[in-house]
Structure formats: structure tokens, C-alpha cells
Short mmCIF file of C-alpha atoms in Angstrom, two decimals:
data_model
loop_
_atom_site.label_atom_id
_atom_site.label_comp_id
_atom_site.label_asym_id
_atom_site.label_seq_id
_atom_site.Cartn_x
_atom_site.Cartn_y
_atom_site.Cartn_z
CA MET A 1 -0.23 0.07 -0.06
CA ALA A 2 1.47 3.67 -0.70
CA GLU A 3 1.68 6.13 1.67
CA ALA A 4 -0.25 9.02 1.64
CA ARG A 5 1.14 11.83 -0.49
CA PRO A 6 1.35 15.67 0.26
CA GLY A 7 -1.52 17.60 -1.88
CA LEU A 8 -0.14 19.87 -4.72
CA PRO A 9 0.42 23.62 -4.19
CA GLY A 10 -2.55 25.75 -5.37
CA GLY A 11 -2.91 27.00 -9.19
CA PRO A 12 -3.22 28.26 -11.51
CA TYR A 13 -0.27 26.42 -12.80
CA LEU A 14 2.29 27.09 -15.31
CA VAL A 15 3.88 24.10 -17.06
CA LEU A 16 7.42 25.24 -18.92
CA GLY A 17 8.16 22.98 -21.58
CA LEU A 18 5.63 21.27 -23.91
CA ALA A 19 7.52 18.20 -24.66
CA ARG A 20 6.20 14.54 -23.74
CA SER A 21 5.97 15.14 -19.92
CA GLY A 22 4.98 19.00 -20.31
CA VAL A 23 2.39 17.67 -22.26
CA ALA A 24 1.10 14.96 -19.99
CA VAL A 25 1.23 16.84 -16.94
CA ALA A 26 -0.66 19.79 -18.29
CA LEU A 27 -3.49 17.39 -19.21
CA ALA A 28 -3.19 15.78 -16.27
CA LEU A 29 -4.00 19.11 -14.36
CA ARG A 30 -6.51 20.35 -16.52
CA ALA A 31 -8.24 16.86 -16.12
CA ARG A 32 -8.99 17.82 -12.56
CA GLY A 33 -10.42 20.96 -13.66
CA GLU A 34 -7.36 23.13 -12.66
CA GLU A 35 -6.48 26.44 -14.68
CA VAL A 36 -3.21 25.58 -16.81
CA ILE A 37 -0.98 27.74 -18.91
CA GLY A 38 1.58 25.78 -20.92
CA CYS A 39 4.66 27.73 -22.29
CA ASP A 40 7.51 26.91 -24.56
CA ALA A 41 10.21 28.78 -25.74
CA GLY A 42 10.60 26.73 -29.28
CA ALA A 43 9.24 28.01 -32.37
CA SER A 44 5.51 27.24 -33.16
CA THR A 45 6.25 26.39 -36.66
CA ASP A 46 8.17 23.01 -34.90
CA PRO A 47 5.52 20.39 -36.12
CA ARG A 48 5.86 18.47 -32.92
CA LEU A 49 5.35 21.82 -30.74
CA ALA A 50 2.54 22.78 -33.07
CA GLU A 51 0.73 19.53 -32.57
CA ALA A 52 1.41 19.71 -28.80
CA GLY A 53 0.00 22.89 -28.70
CA ARG A 54 -3.29 22.08 -30.67
CA ARG A 55 -3.91 19.24 -28.31
CA LEU A 56 -3.41 21.25 -25.35
CA SER A 57 -5.67 24.17 -26.58
CA ALA A 58 -8.43 21.30 -27.25
CA ALA A 59 -8.22 20.20 -23.58
CA GLY A 60 -8.67 23.96 -22.38
CA VAL A 61 -5.03 24.71 -21.77
CA GLU A 62 -4.13 28.04 -22.69
CA VAL A 63 -0.73 27.94 -24.80
CA GLU A 64 1.83 30.37 -25.22
CA LEU A 65 4.94 29.66 -27.71
CA ASP A 66 7.78 31.55 -29.02
CA ALA A 67 8.05 32.85 -25.74
CA SER A 68 10.31 32.37 -22.31
CA GLY A 69 7.15 32.86 -20.44
CA VAL A 70 8.63 35.17 -17.98
CA ALA A 71 5.71 37.77 -18.20
CA LEU A 72 3.32 34.79 -17.41
CA ALA A 73 4.97 34.15 -13.78
CA ALA A 74 2.73 37.05 -12.14
CA ARG A 75 -0.40 34.94 -13.49
CA ALA A 76 0.72 31.31 -11.70
CA ARG A 77 0.80 30.45 -8.16
CA THR A 78 2.55 27.19 -9.11
CA LEU A 79 5.34 26.54 -11.89
CA ILE A 80 5.82 22.74 -13.24
CA LYS A 81 9.02 22.21 -14.96
CA SER A 82 9.80 19.78 -17.82
CA PRO A 83 13.05 17.73 -17.12
CA GLY A 84 14.68 19.08 -19.96
CA VAL A 85 14.52 22.90 -18.77
CA PRO A 86 17.33 24.01 -17.26
CA GLN A 87 17.08 25.53 -13.29
CA SER A 88 18.65 28.69 -15.12
CA ALA A 89 15.95 29.17 -17.57
CA PRO A 90 14.54 32.74 -17.04
CA LEU A 91 11.16 31.78 -16.22
CA VAL A 92 12.46 29.29 -13.60
CA VAL A 93 14.71 32.24 -12.10
CA ALA A 94 11.81 34.66 -12.11
CA ALA A 95 9.57 32.15 -10.41
CA ARG A 96 11.87 31.42 -7.48
CA SER A 97 12.49 35.24 -7.24
CA ARG A 98 8.66 35.36 -6.72
CA GLY A 99 8.21 32.59 -4.33
CA ILE A 100 6.28 30.50 -6.75
CA PRO A 101 6.90 26.70 -6.00
CA VAL A 102 8.84 25.10 -8.67
CA LEU A 103 7.97 21.03 -9.36
CA GLY A 104 9.11 18.83 -11.54
CA GLU A 105 6.42 16.70 -13.66
CA LEU A 106 7.74 13.65 -11.85
CA GLU A 107 6.82 15.12 -8.37
CA VAL A 108 3.72 16.23 -9.62
CA ALA A 109 2.77 12.54 -11.03
CA TRP A 110 3.83 10.82 -7.69
CA ARG A 111 1.67 13.48 -5.63
CA LEU A 112 -1.42 12.70 -7.99
CA LEU A 113 -0.92 8.66 -7.93
CA GLU A 114 -2.08 6.53 -5.15
CA ASN A 115 0.23 3.73 -6.44
CA GLU A 116 3.58 2.23 -5.25
CA PHE A 117 6.66 3.35 -7.09
CA VAL A 118 9.66 1.50 -7.93
CA ALA A 119 12.00 4.26 -9.13
CA VAL A 120 15.28 3.13 -11.09
CA THR A 121 18.43 5.62 -11.85
CA GLY A 122 21.90 5.46 -12.55
CA THR A 123 24.01 6.59 -15.47
CA ASN A 124 23.89 3.77 -17.52
CA GLY A 125 21.14 0.64 -17.81
CA LYS A 126 18.17 2.72 -16.35
CA THR A 127 16.04 1.75 -19.34
CA THR A 128 16.94 -1.73 -19.48
CA THR A 129 16.42 -2.41 -15.55
CA THR A 130 13.09 -0.30 -15.52
CA GLU A 131 11.67 -2.86 -18.25
CA TRP A 132 13.17 -5.72 -16.79
CA ILE A 133 11.59 -5.05 -13.57
CA GLY A 134 8.11 -4.64 -15.01
CA HIS A 135 8.75 -7.58 -16.96
CA ILE A 136 9.46 -9.87 -13.80
CA HIS A 137 6.54 -8.13 -12.26
CA ARG A 138 4.18 -9.24 -15.30
CA GLU A 139 5.49 -12.84 -14.94
CA ALA A 140 4.56 -12.76 -11.14
CA GLY A 141 1.05 -11.81 -12.24
CA LEU A 142 1.10 -8.47 -10.87
CA SER A 143 -0.34 -5.19 -12.52
CA VAL A 144 2.30 -2.94 -13.61
CA ALA A 145 2.92 0.05 -15.48
CA VAL A 146 6.41 1.20 -17.00
CA ALA A 147 6.96 4.93 -17.06
CA GLY A 148 9.33 7.87 -16.73
CA ASN A 149 12.33 8.61 -18.40
CA VAL A 150 11.62 5.35 -20.77
CA GLY A 151 8.98 7.32 -23.03
CA THR A 152 5.56 7.01 -20.96
CA ALA A 153 5.28 10.14 -18.82
CA ALA A 154 4.42 9.04 -15.31
CA SER A 155 1.63 12.09 -15.18
CA SER A 156 0.11 10.20 -18.03
CA LEU A 157 -0.52 7.60 -15.87
CA VAL A 158 -2.85 9.71 -13.60
CA GLY A 159 -6.73 8.38 -13.85
CA GLU A 160 -5.72 5.78 -16.39
CA ILE A 161 -4.50 2.98 -13.93
CA ASP A 162 -5.95 1.62 -10.38
CA SER A 163 -4.45 1.94 -7.15
CA ALA A 164 -3.21 -1.80 -6.98
CA THR A 165 -0.81 -1.06 -10.14
CA THR A 166 2.95 -0.96 -9.00
CA VAL A 167 4.81 2.13 -11.25
CA VAL A 168 8.05 1.19 -12.32
CA CYS A 169 9.65 4.30 -13.22
CA GLU A 170 12.96 5.52 -14.70
CA ALA A 171 13.98 8.62 -13.12
CA SER A 172 16.91 10.75 -14.69
CA SER A 173 19.32 13.21 -12.69
CA PHE A 174 17.09 15.80 -14.49
CA GLN A 175 13.96 14.67 -13.20
CA LEU A 176 15.31 13.76 -9.71
CA GLU A 177 16.61 17.05 -9.19
CA ASP A 178 13.42 18.84 -9.59
CA THR A 179 11.61 16.34 -6.63
CA GLU A 180 11.14 17.97 -3.28
CA ALA A 181 8.97 15.35 -1.45
CA PHE A 182 9.39 12.23 -3.66
CA ALA A 183 9.65 9.05 -1.62
CA PRO A 184 9.41 6.00 -4.03
CA GLU A 185 8.81 2.95 -1.62
CA ALA A 186 11.22 1.06 -3.63
CA ALA A 187 14.47 2.88 -5.46
CA VAL A 188 17.33 1.57 -7.17
CA LEU A 189 20.61 3.19 -8.23
CA LEU A 190 22.58 1.12 -10.85
CA ASN A 191 25.85 2.72 -10.76
CA LEU A 192 27.21 6.59 -11.07
CA GLU A 193 29.67 7.64 -14.07
CA PRO A 194 30.24 11.21 -14.88
CA ASP A 195 27.42 12.45 -17.02
CA HIS A 196 25.42 15.83 -18.35
CA LEU A 197 27.94 17.56 -16.75
CA ASP A 198 27.15 20.24 -19.52
CA ARG A 199 24.11 20.68 -17.26
CA HIS A 200 24.90 20.04 -13.83
CA PRO A 201 27.93 22.15 -12.62
CA SER A 202 29.92 19.36 -11.21
CA PHE A 203 30.13 15.72 -10.43
CA GLU A 204 29.47 16.39 -7.29
CA ASP A 205 26.15 17.81 -8.24
CA TYR A 206 25.18 15.09 -10.74
CA VAL A 207 25.70 12.46 -7.90
CA ALA A 208 23.93 14.82 -5.51
CA ALA A 209 20.90 14.88 -7.92
CA LYS A 210 20.83 10.99 -8.10
CA LEU A 211 20.95 10.46 -4.27
CA ARG A 212 17.56 12.56 -4.53
CA ILE A 213 15.93 9.19 -5.19
CA PHE A 214 16.68 7.85 -1.61
CA ALA A 215 16.63 11.37 0.15
CA ASN A 216 12.66 11.04 1.49
CA GLN A 217 12.24 7.33 1.95
CA GLY A 218 11.02 5.87 5.21
CA ASN A 219 11.96 2.64 7.18
CA ASP A 220 9.54 0.54 5.49
CA ASP A 221 10.76 1.43 2.11
CA ILE A 222 13.65 -0.53 -0.02
CA ALA A 223 16.94 1.03 -1.13
CA VAL A 224 18.62 -1.03 -3.97
CA ALA A 225 22.46 -0.39 -4.59
CA PRO A 226 25.69 -1.94 -5.95
CA VAL A 227 28.08 -2.96 -3.06
CA ASP A 228 30.90 -1.53 -4.59
CA LEU A 229 28.92 2.06 -5.35
CA GLY A 230 31.74 4.44 -3.51
CA VAL A 231 29.22 6.61 -1.77
CA GLU A 232 29.00 6.17 1.89
CA ASP A 233 25.74 7.64 2.80
CA LEU A 234 22.75 6.93 0.45
CA GLY A 235 20.68 9.09 2.23
CA GLY A 236 17.00 8.29 3.57
CA CYS A 237 15.68 5.62 6.21
CA ALA A 238 15.16 2.68 3.87
CA ARG A 239 16.31 -0.65 4.07
CA ARG A 240 19.55 -1.25 2.23
CA VAL A 241 19.86 -3.93 -0.24
CA LEU A 242 23.14 -4.73 -1.67
CA PHE A 243 23.87 -6.48 -4.69
CA GLY A 244 27.50 -7.31 -6.21
CA SER A 245 30.02 -10.26 -5.40
CA SER A 246 31.21 -9.14 -2.20
CA PRO A 247 30.31 -10.69 1.19
CA GLU A 248 28.20 -7.67 2.14
CA ALA A 249 25.90 -7.97 -0.71
CA GLU A 250 22.57 -9.47 -0.17
CA LEU A 251 21.84 -10.33 -3.87
CA ALA A 252 25.41 -11.61 -4.41
CA GLU A 253 27.07 -13.30 -7.63
CA ARG A 254 29.09 -16.43 -6.86
CA ALA A 255 30.54 -19.28 -8.46
CA GLY A 256 28.52 -18.45 -11.90
CA GLN A 257 25.17 -18.05 -9.96
CA LEU A 258 23.04 -15.38 -8.30
CA TRP A 259 22.50 -16.03 -4.90
CA TRP A 260 19.70 -14.64 -2.30
CA ASP A 261 18.79 -15.52 1.21
CA GLU A 262 21.70 -18.05 0.72
CA GLN A 263 19.68 -19.98 -1.82
CA PRO A 264 20.70 -19.98 -5.65
CA VAL A 265 18.28 -17.81 -7.99
CA ILE A 266 19.85 -18.47 -11.30
CA GLU A 267 23.01 -19.52 -13.27
CA VAL A 268 24.25 -16.40 -14.51
CA ASP A 269 24.94 -18.06 -18.10
CA ARG A 270 21.19 -18.41 -18.45
CA ILE A 271 20.32 -14.52 -17.85
CA GLY A 272 18.61 -13.58 -21.03
CA LEU A 273 20.43 -10.93 -21.80
CA PRO A 274 24.17 -10.93 -22.92
CA GLY A 275 27.18 -8.92 -21.37
CA ALA A 276 28.76 -7.97 -18.03
CA HIS A 277 26.70 -5.08 -17.89
CA ASN A 278 23.68 -7.19 -18.12
CA VAL A 279 24.50 -9.03 -15.22
CA GLN A 280 24.68 -6.05 -13.39
CA ASN A 281 21.45 -4.90 -14.34
CA ALA A 282 19.64 -8.30 -14.04
CA MET A 283 20.85 -8.35 -10.27
CA ALA A 284 19.75 -4.94 -9.53
CA ALA A 285 16.14 -5.92 -11.16
CA ALA A 286 16.37 -9.36 -9.05
CA ALA A 287 17.30 -7.43 -5.61
CA VAL A 288 14.25 -5.20 -5.65
CA CYS A 289 12.00 -7.62 -6.92
CA LEU A 290 12.80 -10.39 -4.39
CA ALA A 291 13.03 -7.52 -1.75
CA ARG A 292 9.47 -6.79 -2.57
CA GLY A 293 8.48 -10.26 -2.15
CA ILE A 294 8.26 -11.83 -5.45
CA ASP A 295 8.86 -15.46 -5.40
CA ALA A 296 12.36 -16.61 -6.37
CA GLY A 297 11.27 -18.89 -9.14
CA THR A 298 9.11 -16.18 -10.71
CA VAL A 299 12.33 -13.47 -10.55
CA ALA A 300 14.65 -16.53 -12.24
CA ASP A 301 12.09 -17.06 -14.97
CA GLY A 302 11.85 -13.17 -15.73
CA LEU A 303 15.48 -13.03 -15.60
CA ARG A 304 15.86 -15.97 -18.37
CA SER A 305 12.80 -14.67 -20.64
CA PHE A 306 13.28 -10.83 -20.97
CA ARG A 307 14.83 -9.72 -24.49
CA GLY A 308 15.88 -6.47 -24.00
CA VAL A 309 14.35 -2.66 -25.20
CA ALA A 310 14.63 -0.92 -28.42
CA HIS A 311 17.84 1.48 -28.78
CA ARG A 312 20.05 -0.38 -26.49
CA LEU A 313 22.47 -2.99 -28.35
CA GLU A 314 19.41 -3.60 -30.18
CA ARG A 315 20.19 -5.88 -33.31
CA VAL A 316 18.44 -4.39 -36.54
CA ALA A 317 19.74 -6.79 -39.11
CA GLU A 318 22.32 -8.98 -40.40
CA ILE A 319 23.19 -8.33 -44.19
CA ASP A 320 25.98 -9.93 -46.02
CA GLY A 321 27.25 -11.49 -42.66
CA VAL A 322 27.59 -7.60 -41.29
CA GLN A 323 25.79 -7.51 -38.06
CA TRP A 324 24.04 -3.87 -37.63
CA VAL A 325 23.31 -2.74 -33.99
CA ASN A 326 21.23 0.36 -32.50
CA ASP A 327 22.73 1.55 -29.42
CA SER A 328 21.66 4.99 -29.74
CA LYS A 329 20.72 4.99 -25.99
CA ALA A 330 24.27 5.39 -25.31
CA THR A 331 24.23 8.95 -24.91
CA ASN A 332 27.52 9.11 -22.74
CA VAL A 333 31.14 7.74 -22.78
CA ALA A 334 30.59 5.16 -20.03
CA SER A 335 27.51 3.76 -22.10
CA THR A 336 29.48 3.50 -25.30
CA LEU A 337 32.54 1.56 -23.27
CA VAL A 338 29.98 -0.94 -22.19
CA ALA A 339 28.94 -1.38 -25.78
CA LEU A 340 32.39 -1.80 -27.12
CA GLN A 341 32.96 -4.53 -24.71
CA ALA A 342 30.06 -6.40 -25.83
CA PHE A 343 31.76 -7.37 -29.07
CA PRO A 344 34.86 -9.33 -28.92
CA GLY A 345 37.77 -9.07 -31.70
CA ARG A 346 38.73 -6.09 -33.59
CA ARG A 347 35.55 -6.03 -35.80
CA ILE A 348 33.54 -3.07 -35.12
CA HIS A 349 32.61 -0.36 -37.22
CA LEU A 350 31.76 2.52 -34.71
CA ILE A 351 29.30 5.38 -35.48
CA ALA A 352 29.83 7.90 -32.74
CA GLY A 353 29.13 11.78 -32.28
CA GLY A 354 26.15 14.24 -31.61
CA ARG A 355 26.17 16.73 -29.15
CA GLY A 356 28.67 16.65 -26.60
CA LYS A 357 27.62 16.74 -22.88
CA GLY A 358 30.68 18.33 -21.45
CA GLN A 359 32.50 14.91 -21.12
CA ASP A 360 36.27 13.61 -21.60
CA PHE A 361 36.00 11.22 -24.63
CA SER A 362 39.78 10.30 -23.95
CA PRO A 363 38.70 7.25 -22.28
CA LEU A 364 37.30 5.56 -25.18
CA ALA A 365 40.52 5.29 -27.16
CA PRO A 366 41.98 2.06 -25.68
CA LEU A 367 38.87 0.29 -26.72
CA VAL A 368 38.49 1.69 -29.95
CA ARG A 369 42.00 0.57 -30.45
CA ASP A 370 41.49 -2.62 -29.61
CA ARG A 371 37.88 -3.59 -30.58
CA CYS A 372 37.57 -1.13 -33.87
CA ARG A 373 38.54 -1.37 -37.26
CA ALA A 374 36.87 2.17 -38.16
CA VAL A 375 35.23 5.11 -36.88
CA TYR A 376 32.48 7.29 -38.42
CA LEU A 377 32.15 10.60 -36.93
CA ILE A 378 28.73 12.62 -37.09
CA GLY A 379 27.41 15.92 -35.70
CA GLU A 380 28.72 18.78 -33.34
CA ALA A 381 31.25 16.64 -31.20
CA ALA A 382 33.15 15.13 -33.99
CA PRO A 383 35.93 17.47 -33.83
CA GLU A 384 36.37 16.69 -30.25
CA LEU A 385 35.89 12.65 -30.92
CA ALA A 386 38.59 13.11 -33.73
CA ALA A 387 40.96 14.78 -31.43
CA ALA A 388 40.61 11.95 -28.67
CA LEU A 389 40.62 9.04 -30.64
CA GLY A 390 43.48 10.20 -32.76
CA PRO A 391 45.80 8.33 -30.54
CA SER A 392 44.05 5.13 -31.14
CA GLY A 393 45.70 4.76 -34.70
CA ILE A 394 42.36 3.55 -35.99
CA GLU A 395 41.02 5.11 -39.12
CA LEU A 396 38.45 7.92 -38.44
CA HIS A 397 35.98 9.05 -41.05
CA ASP A 398 34.02 12.59 -40.80
CA ALA A 399 30.88 11.58 -42.04
CA ALA A 400 28.91 14.74 -40.85
CA ASP A 401 25.40 12.95 -40.56
CA LEU A 402 24.13 9.54 -39.89
CA GLY A 403 22.98 8.55 -43.57
CA SER A 404 26.45 9.34 -44.73
CA ALA A 405 28.20 7.22 -41.88
CA VAL A 406 25.92 4.40 -42.57
CA ALA A 407 26.85 4.32 -46.06
CA ARG A 408 30.40 4.78 -45.78
CA ALA A 409 30.21 1.69 -43.04
CA ARG A 410 28.08 -0.31 -45.51
CA SER A 411 31.01 -0.13 -48.39
CA GLU A 412 33.73 -0.87 -45.86
CA ALA A 413 32.68 -3.57 -43.28
CA THR A 414 32.76 -7.30 -44.34
CA SER A 415 31.15 -10.25 -43.25
CA GLY A 416 31.97 -11.21 -39.59
CA ASP A 417 32.16 -7.63 -38.80
CA THR A 418 29.57 -5.52 -36.76
CA VAL A 419 28.31 -1.88 -37.71
CA LEU A 420 27.71 -0.21 -34.32
CA LEU A 421 26.00 2.94 -33.76
CA SER A 422 26.97 3.95 -30.15
CA PRO A 423 27.09 7.64 -30.04
CA ALA A 424 28.31 8.72 -26.65
CA CYS A 425 26.57 11.73 -27.28
CA ALA A 426 22.97 13.29 -27.08
CA SER A 427 21.21 13.57 -30.21
CA TYR A 428 19.81 17.20 -29.68
CA ASP A 429 22.01 18.66 -32.60
CA GLN A 430 20.25 16.36 -35.32
CA TYR A 431 17.23 14.71 -33.79
CA ALA A 432 14.37 15.36 -31.38
CA ASP A 433 15.94 12.64 -29.16
CA PHE A 434 18.07 9.35 -28.86
CA GLU A 435 14.89 7.26 -30.08
CA ALA A 436 14.42 9.32 -33.34
CA ARG A 437 18.25 8.76 -34.07
CA GLY A 438 17.58 5.13 -33.43
CA GLU A 439 14.59 4.90 -35.51
CA HIS A 440 16.61 6.75 -38.38
CA PHE A 441 19.26 4.46 -38.35
CA ARG A 442 17.27 1.29 -38.36
CA ALA A 443 15.25 2.85 -41.49
CA LEU A 444 18.79 3.21 -43.38
CA VAL A 445 19.55 -0.05 -42.30
CA GLU A 446 16.51 -1.83 -43.33
CA ALA A 447 16.82 0.21 -46.64
CA LEU A 448 20.25 -1.60 -47.29
CA ALA A 449 18.76 -5.05 -47.21
#
């Protein structure tokens, strides 16, 4: 049973940012009869934004496009901020200067839903682990809704699910930094690596945002983390459940098996997804599900039968013996390192680039040297990547865009090779999001067959 949530501050509500989560929260508030104003600095000529505006207007939401929204602050009693909007946005600064509460979409959704939440965060593996936990719940015959940063905004579930449904929710650092009272009944932190340093002032600030997932948890809640996380205090008061290979781990990997409560759960080589990183994801998923009381046999079945998610090491096709893999979800260096490690031998044609996020690309060079035959650079970060990967000695091609990269890789890859889209960068220089980039890659590859 979910604990009682705090109520929302009063309206009118001003929703800043009208992408997926902004539209969802505006509609949820409007469905409650609230006065809602939606604004976005994007151009009204943007087809996606124009469609969002039409949808909101039809529901009775006042919409302002091509506007920072600063002038609207005087009309609002609460500002709802979409996760893509930085804290430094003029309207956010103006709202805070006027003493107006600023809440994130995830916070609002959690307050409006009377459901137990299992929240998942971390630098890498969030989407896979979130979907895996949802899959195990379905295997157990439990009602579950998967939402959050994976694609379905949590606020879109308001009024759509009954109170017995568990919400399994991926939570990004952007979403978590906008939380205030958010206290999921179970929270999972997978790992911590430098990421989004173009948005967070420092790695320490990024870590602090991630740890918000535990901050408000109580004694009856569950906090899952790797035993070797390197963080002394997770915060909050929840029961700690650690996973890993050391003796302190409650969910432990020993002798080729996963163990829980001194009982074997599953052999590692029977886990449904390949790679050492997916063993870690499986351990996190198993730990939170077992701690929540799901039967160990059902958990094992779910670990075996799960087949992964789109855009994360997704095998798109094999053409003339060449494997084409979509890893568009790899928007940081750590994710691309994981992808490179998943393919042994020096047979990878890597497509990388996009919009950099203040990362150091140099850690890629050793694995590029050991695993790649060629690298095709795209987007704004191509010059930075070229400088970082030059010492690898691997041939680098300035392909500019994804279409050119795919065409060049098609001409150079031979049977037994793998063409891997694993950008190590955000997509926003050329695409709306990583999904759009991955779908374009899939379409380009399918056109080759």
C-alpha cells in the first residue's frame, strides 16, 4: 500500500516545456479542472510543438509558444518544470524570485498517483533495468505500469490505472533534481559515472541529484544499490539491499550463480541478455523484486525470458554477414564503453558523435584501438571525438551525418564485422531525441537489405 502523498500547491499552474512530459502533466492537471497555462520557447513552426499546442488547446490549456514565459509568472501560483528545462531558465529564476513553488513533472505525478512506486536511476542501464523489473512483475501476474524517462510520462498514468498497479519508473538526474517530497516505496541506483556535465555544475552535483531518489524514503521502504558504489551514505531511512560479488551483498554473484538469502536463484549464463553490464542490471532487477516479496522462481523466469529494449544494443539486421546494432541510447562515454566491450575481436565499425555533454572522450581511445576497424564521426562533437580518438591509430572518417556514416560503413564492412551506432553523445544537434536517432538508423539499415 502506498503511503499518503502531500497535496499539490495551488493553481493556476504554469507548465514550462511542452515536450512529452510537459504535455502529459498539463493534461493531467486540466483533467482535474485546474487552470493551466503551457509555455515553450520553441518555435510554433516546429511540427511536434505545434501538434502539442493543438492538443493542449483542445483540452482547455492556454498555450504560449515562441516565449520564455517570464511575463506569465505573475499569473501563476505554481510552476511545473519539464526535466529538459535547466534551472537557469529565465522563467524558473523569475518564479523562484517571486516565491512561486517550482515542481518537476515526476514530483507532480507521484503526488497525484495513489500507487506504489519502484524508481530506477543510474548513469547506465536505467531503461533496461526498468523494463526488466516491469517484465518480472508481469511474470508474477502483478499489475504494473512502466513509465518515466523511458518514454511514457508518469503523469499520463493519472486517472488511467487503478491503485493496485505498481508504477515502475525510470528517473533521470534532471527529473530527480526537481523532486521535493518524492519518496518511492522502492528505489534502485545502478551505477554512477560522469554524465550531463553540460547541465550539472560538477560531478558532485550530478551525484547529489541521483541520490535524491533515496532522500525522503522511510523505514518501510527499500533502497537498492551496488555494494561497490563508493558512496558512504545513500541518504534516507530505507532498508538497504546491496548487490554485487562481495560478502556484504544481499543479492550476490558467486560461483557463476546469483544468490539470495543463501539460496541460488539462477545461473549467470542463463540470464536472457548477454554482457557483464546486463548481469549487473539483472542483479539490480532481481534484488528489488525479491526484496518486494516476488517469488525467487518467478524472478528467475523473468531474468531468463526478458529480451531487452529498443535502442540499447538492439540487433537491427544482418546483411551479407555484417551485423548492424542500434545503441542510440548510449548518450555518454560510459555507455559506449559498455557497448564496445560487448563485441570481442577487432571487428567493430563504430558510429559516434552528436552533441557533447561536457565529457572527456579520451577513455574511449584504448577500447577503440582494441575493438574497432574504423570510426565514423557525426554531429557537433565530431572534432572533439577526432582529437580524443586520434591516438588510437584507428582510421577516422568525418561522416557529418548518420546517412553518410551508414553508407560509408556499408561500403567498408565485411562479413563477420559489426556496425555499431553507439554515439557517446546526446542527439539534440540533429534529432529530437535518441529514439528518433535510433529509428532513423533502423530505417537506413533496412533500406540496405
